[in-house]
Amino acid sequence: MYNLRGGFLVRPLIIALVLGCAGAMMSWLEEQFPATSGWVPAAIFPSHADPQVAQVILAGIAASMMTVVSIVFAILLMTLTLASMQFSPRIIVSFSKDRVTQWTLGIFLGTFSYCMAALPAARSLPHPFAPVATVLGAMLLAITCVGWLLFFIHHISQAISVNHIVDKIAKETEGVIDELMPSPRGLDHLKHAEALRPNTSEVAISTEESGYIRFIDTQRLVALAKEFHVSIRVLRHVGHFVPAAIPLMMVSKGNRLSPEGIARLLAAFDFGPTRTLQQDVEFGVLQIVDIALKAISPAVNDPTTAISCVDQLSRILIRFASREPPDELLCDPPGVPRASVTWIHFDRLLEAAFEQIRMYSKSDVAVSLRLLRALGDIAASTPDPEFRRILVERGMRTLAGCAEKLGEDELQALRIRQAALETLTAIPRS
C-alpha cells in the first residue's frame, strides 16, 4: 500500500540517530582502547590529556549546528510560502519529498547528535579522558556541514525556479505513466473488453471515511474477488473524492460477504486528504495547469511561464498517448471477469490539460499559438485516428474562442497554425 514513507522528517531523524550512535560508539571504543588516539596529529590537540579542549570543541559544534538548523528551517519555510503563493499550493508535496532538503536537515541534526553523544565521554574526574579521535570526527562533520549548507542554498535557489518546478512535475508524471502503462501503444492494438455491467444481485459498499482515492491495489482486489467468488465494479477512479457513506463499489452477490470481508475489500484502496502522484496522472497535469493559470492571470501577466507549462503538458500527453491504457476489466483466470476499474482516458486528460488554459488565454495570442502547436506535436506523435480527431476539435475550439477577443490580424496566425494541425492529422502514420 502506498504511503508517504513516514513523512518529511523520517530520513533526517534516521540520519541523526545513526550519527548519534556513531558518536557514542566511537567515544566508547576510544576509551576502551586509548591507543586509537595516538594517530591524531598533536597540532590539532597539543595535549591529548586535556578534556576541556574536547568539551569546548564538541559543545561549540553542537551549539552552532542547532543555529544552522534553525536557519535551514527558516529558508525552507520561506521557500514553501513563496512557492505556494506564486505557483500553486499543490506543489508543496513535491518540496516535502525533496531528498536534498531531507539530507540537509539529517546531516545537521546528525552532527548535533554526534557531538551530544560524545560530550559526556570528555571528563576530568575520576581520571582525565579526552576522546581525541571522536572530536576529530566532529570537526570533519562540521566542515562537511559548511560545504553542504552552501550546496543547499544553491539547490533552493534552483528549486524555486518555475522552469525547474514544472520540469520536475512533468518528469514525475511521466514516471507514473511508465509505471501504470508500461506497454507501448500499437496501431493494431485490440479493444479492451467492456467493463462489468450493473445487475440485480449487486450490493453497494461504501467507505466509512471521506477522502481522495490515491491508490487502488488491483491485484489484491482481483484476489479477494476470486476468494469470495464475487465480481467487483469500482464506481470511482483514482483521484476522485469519495464522501463517507457514498457507494465506492458494487459487488455482485455481495450479501455473502461478512463485515471482515468488506473491510478486506476496502483495504485495497488508499484514501487521503490530498491527491498524490502514485497512480494519479491527472494530478500531475493539474499542478502544471495551476501554475499556467496563475501566470496568465491579470495580476501576474507572465505568458512566458504559461508557454513553458503548455510545452511540458504536451510532453506528458505525448507520453500518455504512446502507451497502451491499463486494462479496465480484470480477469483471473483469463476469461473470468473479477473486477472492473476505470482509469482516465486520453480525451479527459487532454481536457484537464488544455481546457482551462484555453478559456483564460483567449486574448493572449502567444499562449494560444503555443496551444495549437502543442496539439500539433501530440497529433504528430500518435497514429491513433481517434486521438487526432479529438486534437483537431480541440484546436477548432481554441480558434473559435480567440475569435471572440482578437482582431483579424491576430487571428491570421492562429488560422495558419490550425490549418497545419488539420493537415498534419490527415497524414497517415506507418
Tab-separated table of C-alpha atoms in Angstrom:
chain	number	residue	atom	x	y	z
A	1	MET	CA	0.000	0.000	0.000
A	2	TYR	CA	1.235	3.424	-0.920
A	3	ASN	CA	2.223	5.946	1.709
A	4	LEU	CA	4.497	8.930	2.027
A	5	ARG	CA	7.200	6.791	3.580
A	6	GLY	CA	6.610	8.101	7.030
A	7	GLY	CA	6.607	11.799	6.223
A	8	PHE	CA	9.098	14.573	5.738
A	9	LEU	CA	11.237	14.113	8.873
A	10	VAL	CA	11.766	10.346	8.736
A	11	ARG	CA	15.025	10.439	6.772
A	12	PRO	CA	16.558	13.313	8.827
A	13	LEU	CA	15.704	11.535	12.079
A	14	ILE	CA	17.245	8.281	10.846
A	15	ILE	CA	20.449	10.082	9.851
A	16	ALA	CA	20.542	11.863	13.223
A	17	LEU	CA	20.059	8.589	15.071
A	18	VAL	CA	22.813	6.852	13.097
A	19	LEU	CA	25.348	9.647	13.638
A	20	GLY	CA	24.402	9.935	17.307
A	21	CYS	CA	25.015	6.223	17.806
A	22	ALA	CA	28.289	6.583	15.899
A	23	GLY	CA	29.449	9.342	18.242
A	24	ALA	CA	28.619	7.306	21.328
A	25	MET	CA	30.251	4.186	19.903
A	26	MET	CA	33.452	5.959	18.853
A	27	SER	CA	33.916	7.595	22.238
A	28	TRP	CA	33.325	4.266	23.990
A	29	LEU	CA	35.792	2.425	21.755
A	30	GLU	CA	38.351	5.157	22.222
A	31	GLU	CA	38.013	4.874	25.990
A	32	GLN	CA	38.399	1.104	25.853
A	33	PHE	CA	41.383	1.316	23.502
A	34	PRO	CA	43.311	4.530	24.315
A	35	ALA	CA	45.934	3.749	21.684
A	36	THR	CA	43.492	4.827	18.947
A	37	SER	CA	44.076	8.483	19.889
A	38	GLY	CA	47.785	8.306	19.145
A	39	TRP	CA	47.491	8.792	15.383
A	40	VAL	CA	45.728	12.185	15.714
A	41	PRO	CA	48.270	14.994	14.985
A	42	ALA	CA	49.446	16.961	18.007
A	43	ALA	CA	48.867	20.214	16.087
A	44	ILE	CA	45.137	19.683	16.475
A	45	PHE	CA	45.337	18.701	20.116
A	46	PRO	CA	48.606	19.893	21.743
A	47	SER	CA	47.632	17.982	24.873
A	48	HIS	CA	45.779	14.732	24.304
A	49	ALA	CA	45.127	14.540	28.034
A	50	ASP	CA	43.208	17.848	28.316
A	51	PRO	CA	39.465	17.064	28.288
A	52	GLN	CA	38.489	20.736	28.433
A	53	VAL	CA	39.651	21.247	24.837
A	54	ALA	CA	37.448	18.373	23.684
A	55	GLN	CA	34.496	19.696	25.686
A	56	VAL	CA	34.796	23.191	24.201
A	57	ILE	CA	35.013	21.873	20.635
A	58	LEU	CA	32.121	19.428	20.973
A	59	ALA	CA	29.883	21.948	22.732
A	60	GLY	CA	30.721	24.677	20.222
A	61	ILE	CA	29.938	22.467	17.233
A	62	ALA	CA	26.685	21.246	18.803
A	63	ALA	CA	25.502	24.798	19.527
A	64	SER	CA	26.413	26.061	16.065
A	65	MET	CA	24.625	23.121	14.407
A	66	MET	CA	21.345	23.953	16.131
A	67	THR	CA	21.718	27.548	14.958
A	68	VAL	CA	22.239	26.388	11.399
A	69	VAL	CA	19.270	24.005	11.641
A	70	SER	CA	17.030	26.932	12.585
A	71	ILE	CA	18.366	28.853	9.566
A	72	VAL	CA	17.685	25.902	7.277
A	73	PHE	CA	14.119	25.586	8.566
A	74	ALA	CA	13.593	29.330	8.052
A	75	ILE	CA	14.854	29.093	4.462
A	76	LEU	CA	12.653	26.075	3.843
A	77	LEU	CA	9.511	27.704	5.231
A	78	MET	CA	10.183	30.852	3.236
A	79	THR	CA	10.602	28.752	0.082
A	80	LEU	CA	7.378	26.826	0.680
A	81	THR	CA	5.450	30.042	1.327
A	82	LEU	CA	6.828	31.696	-1.794
A	83	ALA	CA	6.166	28.661	-3.984
A	84	SER	CA	2.656	28.239	-2.610
A	85	MET	CA	1.699	31.868	-3.207
A	86	GLN	CA	3.416	32.337	-6.558
A	87	PHE	CA	2.749	28.967	-8.177
A	88	SER	CA	0.316	26.545	-6.529
A	89	PRO	CA	-0.304	25.081	-3.043
A	90	ARG	CA	-0.328	21.597	-4.605
A	91	ILE	CA	3.408	21.653	-5.333
A	92	ILE	CA	4.258	21.711	-1.598
A	93	VAL	CA	4.091	17.910	-1.683
A	94	SER	CA	6.928	17.929	-4.190
A	95	PHE	CA	9.067	20.115	-1.923
A	96	SER	CA	8.414	17.917	1.109
A	97	LYS	CA	9.757	14.895	-0.784
A	98	ASP	CA	12.934	16.701	-1.862
A	99	ARG	CA	15.824	14.483	-0.789
A	100	VAL	CA	18.412	17.269	-0.727
A	101	THR	CA	16.379	19.110	1.890
A	102	GLN	CA	15.919	15.935	3.917
A	103	TRP	CA	19.628	15.102	3.773
A	104	THR	CA	20.496	18.681	4.772
A	105	LEU	CA	18.390	18.519	7.904
A	106	GLY	CA	19.632	14.999	8.588
A	107	ILE	CA	23.332	15.896	8.400
A	108	PHE	CA	22.946	18.956	10.635
A	109	LEU	CA	20.821	17.126	13.201
A	110	GLY	CA	23.166	14.148	12.972
A	111	THR	CA	26.225	16.288	13.689
A	112	PHE	CA	24.442	17.756	16.703
A	113	SER	CA	23.528	14.259	17.927
A	114	TYR	CA	27.096	13.054	17.335
A	115	CYS	CA	28.552	15.853	19.465
A	116	MET	CA	25.983	15.462	22.236
A	117	ALA	CA	26.533	11.707	22.387
A	118	ALA	CA	30.320	12.127	22.567
A	119	LEU	CA	30.326	15.072	25.009
A	120	PRO	CA	29.853	13.019	28.236
A	121	ALA	CA	32.972	10.994	27.418
A	122	ALA	CA	35.205	14.089	27.819
A	123	ARG	CA	35.621	14.341	31.585
A	124	SER	CA	38.134	15.385	34.220
A	125	LEU	CA	37.047	13.037	37.029
A	126	PRO	CA	37.751	10.459	38.273
A	127	HIS	CA	40.578	10.473	35.761
A	128	PRO	CA	41.060	12.854	32.803
A	129	PHE	CA	39.959	11.497	29.415
A	130	ALA	CA	39.749	13.316	26.051
A	131	PRO	CA	38.153	11.412	23.112
A	132	VAL	CA	40.592	12.869	20.596
A	133	ALA	CA	39.634	10.764	17.564
A	134	THR	CA	35.922	11.312	18.239
A	135	VAL	CA	36.450	15.072	18.416
A	136	LEU	CA	38.360	14.945	15.138
A	137	GLY	CA	35.328	13.199	13.606
A	138	ALA	CA	33.098	16.006	14.885
A	139	MET	CA	35.389	18.581	13.284
A	140	LEU	CA	35.224	16.768	9.956
A	141	LEU	CA	31.438	16.644	10.205
A	142	ALA	CA	31.371	20.388	10.923
A	143	ILE	CA	33.438	21.091	7.798
A	144	THR	CA	31.102	18.838	5.818
A	145	CYS	CA	28.101	20.777	7.126
A	146	VAL	CA	29.589	24.085	5.978
A	147	GLY	CA	30.044	22.769	2.462
A	148	TRP	CA	26.606	21.146	2.462
A	149	LEU	CA	24.995	24.424	3.573
A	150	LEU	CA	26.438	26.197	0.534
A	151	PHE	CA	25.157	23.392	-1.688
A	152	PHE	CA	21.727	23.594	-0.060
A	153	ILE	CA	21.426	27.329	-0.695
A	154	HIS	CA	22.351	26.746	-4.348
A	155	HIS	CA	19.822	23.926	-4.567
A	156	ILE	CA	16.991	26.004	-3.084
A	157	SER	CA	17.701	28.876	-5.468
A	158	GLN	CA	17.202	26.448	-8.357
A	159	ALA	CA	14.265	24.639	-6.758
A	160	ILE	CA	12.091	27.767	-6.679
A	161	SER	CA	12.674	28.421	-10.395
A	162	VAL	CA	9.379	27.898	-12.216
A	163	ASN	CA	11.035	26.036	-15.090
A	164	HIS	CA	12.695	23.659	-12.634
A	165	ILE	CA	9.409	23.086	-10.777
A	166	VAL	CA	7.385	22.414	-13.916
A	167	ASP	CA	10.061	20.134	-15.371
A	168	LYS	CA	10.223	18.158	-12.118
A	169	ILE	CA	6.445	17.707	-12.031
A	170	ALA	CA	6.471	16.594	-15.673
A	171	LYS	CA	9.196	14.023	-15.008
A	172	GLU	CA	7.327	12.635	-12.003
A	173	THR	CA	4.117	12.422	-14.041
A	174	GLU	CA	5.915	10.598	-16.850
A	175	GLY	CA	7.208	8.163	-14.247
A	176	VAL	CA	3.637	7.491	-13.129
A	177	ILE	CA	2.608	6.878	-16.749
A	178	ASP	CA	5.516	4.484	-17.277
A	179	GLU	CA	4.571	2.524	-14.167
A	180	LEU	CA	0.845	2.490	-14.822
A	181	MET	CA	1.069	1.964	-18.603
A	182	PRO	CA	4.316	0.099	-19.351
A	183	SER	CA	3.355	-1.286	-22.779
A	184	PRO	CA	3.750	0.850	-25.942
A	185	ARG	CA	0.625	1.558	-27.922
A	186	GLY	CA	0.348	-0.052	-31.364
A	187	LEU	CA	-1.817	0.529	-34.401
A	188	ASP	CA	-3.207	-2.985	-34.213
A	189	HIS	CA	-3.975	-2.912	-30.505
A	190	LEU	CA	-7.078	-4.836	-29.516
A	191	LYS	CA	-10.029	-3.072	-27.994
A	192	HIS	CA	-10.350	-3.680	-24.305
A	193	ALA	CA	-13.253	-5.729	-23.066
A	194	GLU	CA	-16.231	-3.819	-21.766
A	195	ALA	CA	-16.449	-3.156	-18.068
A	196	LEU	CA	-18.837	-5.079	-15.874
A	197	ARG	CA	-22.451	-4.024	-16.174
A	198	PRO	CA	-24.942	-3.494	-13.332
A	199	ASN	CA	-27.043	-6.463	-12.263
A	200	THR	CA	-29.771	-7.074	-9.715
A	201	SER	CA	-27.556	-9.059	-7.341
A	202	GLU	CA	-25.161	-6.196	-6.704
A	203	VAL	CA	-24.687	-4.747	-3.236
A	204	ALA	CA	-23.248	-1.270	-2.681
A	205	ILE	CA	-20.186	-0.979	-0.449
A	206	SER	CA	-19.230	2.440	0.880
A	207	THR	CA	-16.303	3.731	2.858
A	208	GLU	CA	-16.598	4.947	6.417
A	209	GLU	CA	-14.232	7.893	5.902
A	210	SER	CA	-14.135	10.647	3.320
A	211	GLY	CA	-11.061	11.198	1.176
A	212	TYR	CA	-9.410	11.084	-2.209
A	213	ILE	CA	-8.627	7.733	-3.776
A	214	ARG	CA	-4.835	7.770	-4.020
A	215	PHE	CA	-4.102	4.155	-4.844
A	216	ILE	CA	-6.022	1.029	-5.890
A	217	ASP	CA	-4.341	-2.325	-5.342
A	218	THR	CA	-5.868	-4.091	-8.338
A	219	GLN	CA	-4.048	-7.370	-7.737
A	220	ARG	CA	-5.388	-7.551	-4.203
A	221	LEU	CA	-8.868	-6.642	-5.438
A	222	VAL	CA	-8.857	-9.445	-8.001
A	223	ALA	CA	-7.511	-11.947	-5.470
A	224	LEU	CA	-10.264	-11.071	-2.997
A	225	ALA	CA	-12.947	-11.265	-5.684
A	226	LYS	CA	-11.705	-14.732	-6.590
A	227	GLU	CA	-11.567	-15.799	-2.953
A	228	PHE	CA	-15.118	-14.636	-2.198
A	229	HIS	CA	-16.499	-15.761	-5.597
A	230	VAL	CA	-17.872	-12.313	-6.430
A	231	SER	CA	-17.334	-9.682	-9.112
A	232	ILE	CA	-16.489	-6.087	-8.192
A	233	ARG	CA	-17.401	-2.944	-10.102
A	234	VAL	CA	-15.462	0.085	-8.826
A	235	LEU	CA	-17.542	3.240	-9.248
A	236	ARG	CA	-14.828	5.885	-8.720
A	237	HIS	CA	-11.342	6.073	-10.180
A	238	VAL	CA	-8.054	7.276	-8.743
A	239	GLY	CA	-8.154	10.974	-7.910
A	240	HIS	CA	-11.875	11.117	-7.163
A	241	PHE	CA	-13.118	12.356	-3.820
A	242	VAL	CA	-15.400	9.840	-2.114
A	243	PRO	CA	-17.545	11.170	0.752
A	244	ALA	CA	-18.353	8.823	3.608
A	245	ALA	CA	-21.440	6.643	3.094
A	246	ILE	CA	-21.305	7.149	-0.689
A	247	PRO	CA	-21.020	3.843	-2.640
A	248	LEU	CA	-17.435	3.122	-3.662
A	249	MET	CA	-18.044	-0.174	-5.439
A	250	MET	CA	-20.793	-2.573	-6.349
A	251	VAL	CA	-20.263	-6.238	-5.530
A	252	SER	CA	-22.312	-8.947	-7.187
A	253	LYS	CA	-23.715	-11.414	-4.643
A	254	GLY	CA	-22.290	-9.093	-2.013
A	255	ASN	CA	-24.754	-10.352	0.592
A	256	ARG	CA	-22.431	-13.309	1.123
A	257	LEU	CA	-19.660	-11.004	2.369
A	258	SER	CA	-19.048	-10.752	6.097
A	259	PRO	CA	-18.037	-7.439	7.743
A	260	GLU	CA	-14.477	-8.734	7.801
A	261	GLY	CA	-14.615	-9.455	4.052
A	262	ILE	CA	-15.929	-5.956	3.366
A	263	ALA	CA	-13.093	-4.492	5.422
A	264	ARG	CA	-10.574	-6.506	3.408
A	265	LEU	CA	-12.045	-5.163	0.160
A	266	LEU	CA	-11.858	-1.564	1.409
A	267	ALA	CA	-8.235	-2.149	2.448
A	268	ALA	CA	-7.363	-2.436	-1.258
A	269	PHE	CA	-7.996	1.324	-1.532
A	270	ASP	CA	-5.785	4.046	-0.077
A	271	PHE	CA	-7.651	7.215	0.925
A	272	GLY	CA	-6.168	10.513	1.998
A	273	PRO	CA	-6.942	14.216	2.428
A	274	THR	CA	-4.947	15.152	-0.676
A	275	ARG	CA	-4.257	13.641	-4.067
A	276	THR	CA	-0.864	12.110	-4.828
A	277	LEU	CA	1.085	11.060	-7.904
A	278	GLN	CA	1.197	7.366	-7.095
A	279	GLN	CA	-1.405	6.411	-9.737
A	280	ASP	CA	-3.000	9.783	-10.460
A	281	VAL	CA	-1.710	11.093	-13.803
A	282	GLU	CA	-4.312	13.851	-13.815
A	283	PHE	CA	-2.974	15.283	-10.558
A	284	GLY	CA	0.419	15.928	-12.139
A	285	VAL	CA	-1.292	17.668	-15.046
A	286	LEU	CA	-3.411	19.816	-12.730
A	287	GLN	CA	-0.341	21.026	-10.838
A	288	ILE	CA	1.143	22.388	-14.056
A	289	VAL	CA	-2.215	23.834	-15.131
A	290	ASP	CA	-2.468	25.730	-11.831
A	291	ILE	CA	0.916	27.333	-12.460
A	292	ALA	CA	-0.095	28.272	-16.010
A	293	LEU	CA	-3.407	29.811	-14.920
A	294	LYS	CA	-1.693	31.922	-12.276
A	295	ALA	CA	0.882	33.047	-14.844
A	296	ILE	CA	-1.717	34.297	-17.359
A	297	SER	CA	-3.913	35.931	-14.725
A	298	PRO	CA	-4.156	39.753	-14.952
A	299	ALA	CA	-2.435	40.071	-11.570
A	300	VAL	CA	0.710	38.263	-12.764
A	301	ASN	CA	0.601	38.561	-16.569
A	302	ASP	CA	3.504	36.180	-17.284
A	303	PRO	CA	2.733	34.453	-20.606
A	304	THR	CA	6.262	33.051	-20.873
A	305	THR	CA	5.658	30.844	-17.838
A	306	ALA	CA	2.306	29.749	-19.266
A	307	ILE	CA	4.009	28.823	-22.539
A	308	SER	CA	6.558	26.742	-20.648
A	309	CYS	CA	3.704	24.946	-18.870
A	310	VAL	CA	1.978	24.203	-22.173
A	311	ASP	CA	5.206	22.710	-23.516
A	312	GLN	CA	5.524	20.410	-20.512
A	313	LEU	CA	1.853	19.421	-20.747
A	314	SER	CA	2.343	18.400	-24.372
A	315	ARG	CA	5.269	16.263	-23.273
A	316	ILE	CA	3.056	14.436	-20.768
A	317	LEU	CA	0.233	13.908	-23.261
A	318	ILE	CA	2.628	12.581	-25.886
A	319	ARG	CA	3.887	10.008	-23.392
A	320	PHE	CA	0.315	9.119	-22.375
A	321	ALA	CA	-0.881	8.729	-25.986
A	322	SER	CA	2.057	6.462	-26.822
A	323	ARG	CA	1.199	3.894	-24.139
A	324	GLU	CA	-1.364	1.133	-24.040
A	325	PRO	CA	-4.063	2.047	-21.497
A	326	PRO	CA	-4.369	-0.195	-18.443
A	327	ASP	CA	-6.961	-2.946	-18.522
A	328	GLU	CA	-10.283	-1.889	-17.091
A	329	LEU	CA	-11.665	-5.427	-16.945
A	330	LEU	CA	-9.537	-7.639	-14.709
A	331	CYS	CA	-9.817	-11.410	-15.093
A	332	ASP	CA	-8.411	-14.369	-13.181
A	333	PRO	CA	-8.155	-16.897	-14.755
A	334	PRO	CA	-8.290	-15.409	-18.280
A	335	GLY	CA	-11.837	-15.035	-19.485
A	336	VAL	CA	-13.366	-14.970	-15.984
A	337	PRO	CA	-14.170	-11.343	-15.021
A	338	ARG	CA	-13.358	-10.483	-11.437
A	339	ALA	CA	-13.290	-6.694	-11.235
A	340	SER	CA	-13.637	-3.591	-13.375
A	341	VAL	CA	-11.675	-0.436	-12.595
A	342	THR	CA	-11.995	2.777	-14.598
A	343	TRP	CA	-8.866	4.758	-15.491
A	344	ILE	CA	-8.589	8.212	-17.004
A	345	HIS	CA	-8.805	8.312	-20.810
A	346	PHE	CA	-6.921	10.450	-23.308
A	347	ASP	CA	-9.800	12.830	-24.048
A	348	ARG	CA	-10.356	13.506	-20.351
A	349	LEU	CA	-6.664	14.101	-19.700
A	350	LEU	CA	-6.461	16.403	-22.738
A	351	GLU	CA	-9.395	18.415	-21.415
A	352	ALA	CA	-7.816	18.669	-17.966
A	353	ALA	CA	-4.546	19.857	-19.512
A	354	PHE	CA	-5.708	22.469	-22.004
A	355	GLU	CA	-9.350	23.456	-21.459
A	356	GLN	CA	-8.861	25.928	-18.607
A	357	ILE	CA	-5.757	27.394	-20.238
A	358	ARG	CA	-7.748	27.802	-23.465
A	359	MET	CA	-10.538	29.606	-21.621
A	360	TYR	CA	-8.200	32.056	-19.874
A	361	SER	CA	-5.901	32.698	-22.854
A	362	LYS	CA	-8.489	33.785	-25.416
A	363	SER	CA	-6.983	37.260	-25.559
A	364	ASP	CA	-3.346	36.077	-25.439
A	365	VAL	CA	-2.002	35.319	-28.907
A	366	ALA	CA	1.302	33.847	-27.732
A	367	VAL	CA	-0.265	31.291	-25.399
A	368	SER	CA	-2.994	30.366	-27.903
A	369	LEU	CA	-0.408	29.851	-30.629
A	370	ARG	CA	1.585	27.585	-28.348
A	371	LEU	CA	-1.584	25.643	-27.524
A	372	LEU	CA	-2.163	24.961	-31.204
A	373	ARG	CA	1.445	23.951	-31.705
A	374	ALA	CA	1.235	21.616	-28.718
A	375	LEU	CA	-1.853	19.993	-30.233
A	376	GLY	CA	0.064	19.574	-33.486
A	377	ASP	CA	3.017	17.989	-31.694
A	378	ILE	CA	0.730	15.496	-29.957
A	379	ALA	CA	-1.030	14.687	-33.237
A	380	ALA	CA	2.293	14.153	-34.988
A	381	SER	CA	3.362	11.658	-32.343
A	382	THR	CA	0.292	9.431	-32.288
A	383	PRO	CA	-1.013	7.190	-35.084
A	384	ASP	CA	-4.436	6.799	-33.489
A	385	PRO	CA	-7.061	8.434	-35.777
A	386	GLU	CA	-9.484	8.933	-32.883
A	387	PHE	CA	-6.866	10.850	-30.920
A	388	ARG	CA	-6.132	13.002	-33.966
A	389	ARG	CA	-9.821	13.810	-34.411
A	390	ILE	CA	-10.066	14.910	-30.784
A	391	LEU	CA	-6.976	17.091	-31.189
A	392	VAL	CA	-8.393	18.813	-34.285
A	393	GLU	CA	-11.654	19.521	-32.461
A	394	ARG	CA	-9.692	20.983	-29.552
A	395	GLY	CA	-7.792	23.215	-31.976
A	396	MET	CA	-11.039	24.437	-33.539
A	397	ARG	CA	-12.367	25.331	-30.105
A	398	THR	CA	-9.185	27.243	-29.357
A	399	LEU	CA	-9.506	29.220	-32.590
A	400	ALA	CA	-13.203	29.915	-32.017
A	401	GLY	CA	-12.528	31.184	-28.503
A	402	CYS	CA	-9.801	33.550	-29.699
A	403	ALA	CA	-12.153	34.894	-32.394
A	404	GLU	CA	-14.275	36.343	-29.589
A	405	LYS	CA	-11.426	38.511	-28.252
A	406	LEU	CA	-8.877	39.117	-31.029
A	407	GLY	CA	-8.853	41.036	-34.254
A	408	GLU	CA	-8.444	39.653	-37.737
A	409	ASP	CA	-4.711	40.338	-37.865
A	410	GLU	CA	-4.052	38.260	-34.749
A	411	LEU	CA	-6.385	35.506	-35.907
A	412	GLN	CA	-4.477	35.067	-39.154
A	413	ALA	CA	-1.505	33.432	-37.428
A	414	LEU	CA	-3.850	31.185	-35.432
A	415	ARG	CA	-5.698	30.080	-38.581
A	416	ILE	CA	-2.415	29.172	-40.236
A	417	ARG	CA	-1.416	27.005	-37.297
A	418	GLN	CA	-4.863	25.400	-37.126
A	419	ALA	CA	-4.621	24.570	-40.836
A	420	ALA	CA	-1.237	22.986	-40.217
A	421	LEU	CA	-2.787	20.900	-37.433
A	422	GLU	CA	-5.561	19.665	-39.707
A	423	THR	CA	-3.073	18.869	-42.476
A	424	LEU	CA	-0.818	17.046	-40.044
A	425	THR	CA	-3.611	14.867	-38.728
A	426	ALA	CA	-4.512	13.826	-42.251
A	427	ILE	CA	-1.040	12.386	-42.903
A	428	PRO	CA	-1.038	8.605	-42.430
A	429	ARG	CA	1.455	7.154	-39.957
A	430	SER	CA	3.256	3.889	-40.538
